[in-house]
């Protein structure tokens, strides 16, 4: 579970609007987050005499009521501590509980079932000397207030939400250019395996790729195998990226014979994602997924972050994340982190938070995702990281152009002291494991070693992990 600290929206930076009462608060929530937060608990900080919106945290509602107390304490502490670090301790908090009814359940039943959780959230905030001004449950197109005792404005059976696009908040958001990207469930579905036919073929391709690639990385002398896999992965990724940049280009392993690829349908998410899936073959996807487990390869792929190249890269990373079928789910941390970084870099903060949150669900110890997630949620400017990546790319390009021949390049690499290679450090990742053997930075799994996710012994006797990447 990953709390989204201090989420901000373009609306809060460009427009001001006064909200009065539970109805307008319920209507404003999707515009504050950029999506409809299905199955979520959201806490929003209020500041000053007029209750200006500040930081916010979001988390999936725990399925077990036994976790509600600890979750409430954790969320309240995250919101208050985050605001305190920035010098804006909240003066009040608004709580939202959003959950669709189960089959045979009504919105009112959801509200009553979650009432103990709402009460626990109120006491957790009160324990930090911050009052909860309003606590709302949103379910089945209705909102319910846990705080308002007046049945005239907040009836026990709930009040219908405003029709989409008809409120003052919706009009102001449209004027400010703020988009609501559907529900959280829809956004996550674009980054997860679909469960459609074809997963068995992708699983077999991942098994074969692991058997072929992992030994080359682990057994190559003087890191030669790792470098070869790195260059092969980046070459494949560049070829794939060209297909997404120019969808009518029929070249590549996934191109239908004798046919020209069709451009991605504008505005059709499901159809567009299906078209994107057709641009990458199963063997190619498997090789890219395994190759991106190397942190240096991943960092170089992160350089595709701006303009048309960034837009195309985001689509490629989505495809690869959807191809991480069971039991290779943890391998999705790399393409999901790249998707989150690219979305953040191109200005799509809601998508970035969702992708990075899923990356941490796949691997909670994935440092690259954790640092990006924190930086994005704290409202930092991605330009500092973009500048760092540009500098590394320019330095590497200049070094490669200065080398007169391939043989000279090999000798130079062999003679470079360990740890001298330039890698991204701040902001956005930490290297970790610098002193490890050749297996550091790759996830060894598949038939060549053991079942995916089990890890293999390192040269120093430790099992493989993603920590430090």
mmCIF file with all atom_site columns, C-alpha atoms in Angstrom, residues 190-191 240-248 261-265 271-277 279-280 304 308-322 335 338-339 342-343:
data_model
loop_
_atom_site.group_PDB
_atom_site.id
_atom_site.type_symbol
_atom_site.label_atom_id
_atom_site.label_alt_id
_atom_site.label_comp_id
_atom_site.label_asym_id
_atom_site.label_entity_id
_atom_site.label_seq_id
_atom_site.pdbx_PDB_ins_code
_atom_site.Cartn_x
_atom_site.Cartn_y
_atom_site.Cartn_z
_atom_site.occupancy
_atom_site.B_iso_or_equiv
_atom_site.pdbx_formal_charge
_atom_site.auth_seq_id
_atom_site.auth_comp_id
_atom_site.auth_asym_id
_atom_site.auth_atom_id
_atom_site.pdbx_PDB_model_num
ATOM 1  C CA . UNK A 1 190 ? -4.038 -0.104 -18.828 1.00 0.00 ? 190 UNK A CA 1
ATOM 2  C CA . UNK A 1 191 ? -0.916 -1.099 -16.902 1.00 0.00 ? 191 UNK A CA 1
ATOM 3  C CA . UNK A 1 240 ? 10.245 -0.598 -31.064 1.00 0.00 ? 240 UNK A CA 1
ATOM 4  C CA . UNK A 1 241 ? 10.128 3.085  -30.195 1.00 0.00 ? 241 UNK A CA 1
ATOM 5  C CA . UNK A 1 242 ? 10.314 3.999  -33.876 1.00 0.00 ? 242 UNK A CA 1
ATOM 6  C CA . UNK A 1 243 ? 7.178  1.955  -34.490 1.00 0.00 ? 243 UNK A CA 1
ATOM 7  C CA . UNK A 1 244 ? 5.298  3.875  -31.818 1.00 0.00 ? 244 UNK A CA 1
ATOM 8  C CA . UNK A 1 245 ? 6.617  7.196  -33.101 1.00 0.00 ? 245 UNK A CA 1
ATOM 9  C CA . UNK A 1 246 ? 5.610  6.258  -36.667 1.00 0.00 ? 246 UNK A CA 1
ATOM 10 C CA . UNK A 1 247 ? 2.706  3.757  -36.340 1.00 0.00 ? 247 UNK A CA 1
ATOM 11 C CA . UNK A 1 248 ? 2.412  3.427  -40.146 1.00 0.00 ? 248 UNK A CA 1
ATOM 12 C CA . UNK A 1 261 ? 0.113  -0.653 -39.425 1.00 0.00 ? 261 UNK A CA 1
ATOM 13 C CA . UNK A 1 262 ? -2.814 1.574  -38.650 1.00 0.00 ? 262 UNK A CA 1
ATOM 14 C CA . UNK A 1 263 ? -2.395 4.692  -36.575 1.00 0.00 ? 263 UNK A CA 1
ATOM 15 C CA . UNK A 1 264 ? -3.566 4.539  -32.980 1.00 0.00 ? 264 UNK A CA 1
ATOM 16 C CA . UNK A 1 265 ? -7.264 5.523  -32.747 1.00 0.00 ? 265 UNK A CA 1
ATOM 17 C CA . UNK A 1 271 ? -8.771 0.164  -29.045 1.00 0.00 ? 271 UNK A CA 1
ATOM 18 C CA . UNK A 1 272 ? -5.566 2.212  -28.864 1.00 0.00 ? 272 UNK A CA 1
ATOM 19 C CA . UNK A 1 273 ? -3.989 -0.089 -26.307 1.00 0.00 ? 273 UNK A CA 1
ATOM 20 C CA . UNK A 1 274 ? -4.949 -3.114 -28.395 1.00 0.00 ? 274 UNK A CA 1
ATOM 21 C CA . UNK A 1 275 ? -3.314 -1.511 -31.427 1.00 0.00 ? 275 UNK A CA 1
ATOM 22 C CA . UNK A 1 276 ? -0.194 -0.817 -29.372 1.00 0.00 ? 276 UNK A CA 1
ATOM 23 C CA . UNK A 1 277 ? -0.083 -4.452 -28.233 1.00 0.00 ? 277 UNK A CA 1
ATOM 24 C CA . UNK A 1 279 ? 3.239  -3.500 -32.409 1.00 0.00 ? 279 UNK A CA 1
ATOM 25 C CA . UNK A 1 280 ? 5.298  -5.744 -30.109 1.00 0.00 ? 280 UNK A CA 1
ATOM 26 C CA . UNK A 1 304 ? 13.257 8.969  -23.867 1.00 0.00 ? 304 UNK A CA 1
ATOM 27 C CA . UNK A 1 308 ? 6.867  12.780 -29.406 1.00 0.00 ? 308 UNK A CA 1
ATOM 28 C CA . UNK A 1 309 ? 9.588  10.460 -28.198 1.00 0.00 ? 309 UNK A CA 1
ATOM 29 C CA . UNK A 1 310 ? 8.268  10.657 -24.637 1.00 0.00 ? 310 UNK A CA 1
ATOM 30 C CA . UNK A 1 311 ? 4.682  10.026 -25.763 1.00 0.00 ? 311 UNK A CA 1
ATOM 31 C CA . UNK A 1 312 ? 5.782  6.996  -27.777 1.00 0.00 ? 312 UNK A CA 1
ATOM 32 C CA . UNK A 1 313 ? 7.916  5.697  -24.895 1.00 0.00 ? 313 UNK A CA 1
ATOM 33 C CA . UNK A 1 314 ? 4.961  5.858  -22.489 1.00 0.00 ? 314 UNK A CA 1
ATOM 34 C CA . UNK A 1 315 ? 2.957  3.649  -24.840 1.00 0.00 ? 315 UNK A CA 1
ATOM 35 C CA . UNK A 1 316 ? 5.857  1.193  -25.132 1.00 0.00 ? 316 UNK A CA 1
ATOM 36 C CA . UNK A 1 317 ? 6.288  0.935  -21.361 1.00 0.00 ? 317 UNK A CA 1
ATOM 37 C CA . UNK A 1 318 ? 2.538  0.352  -20.973 1.00 0.00 ? 318 UNK A CA 1
ATOM 38 C CA . UNK A 1 319 ? 2.709  -2.535 -23.425 1.00 0.00 ? 319 UNK A CA 1
ATOM 39 C CA . UNK A 1 320 ? 5.630  -4.118 -21.597 1.00 0.00 ? 320 UNK A CA 1
ATOM 40 C CA . UNK A 1 321 ? 3.906  -3.723 -18.221 1.00 0.00 ? 321 UNK A CA 1
ATOM 41 C CA . UNK A 1 322 ? 0.847  -5.506 -19.625 1.00 0.00 ? 322 UNK A CA 1
ATOM 42 C CA . UNK A 1 335 ? 8.496  -0.765 -17.171 1.00 0.00 ? 335 UNK A CA 1
ATOM 43 C CA . UNK A 1 338 ? 9.597  4.082  -16.685 1.00 0.00 ? 338 UNK A CA 1
ATOM 44 C CA . UNK A 1 339 ? 5.925  4.687  -17.500 1.00 0.00 ? 339 UNK A CA 1
ATOM 45 C CA . UNK A 1 342 ? 7.719  9.450  -18.600 1.00 0.00 ? 342 UNK A CA 1
ATOM 46 C CA . UNK A 1 343 ? 4.171  10.450 -17.639 1.00 0.00 ? 343 UNK A CA 1
#
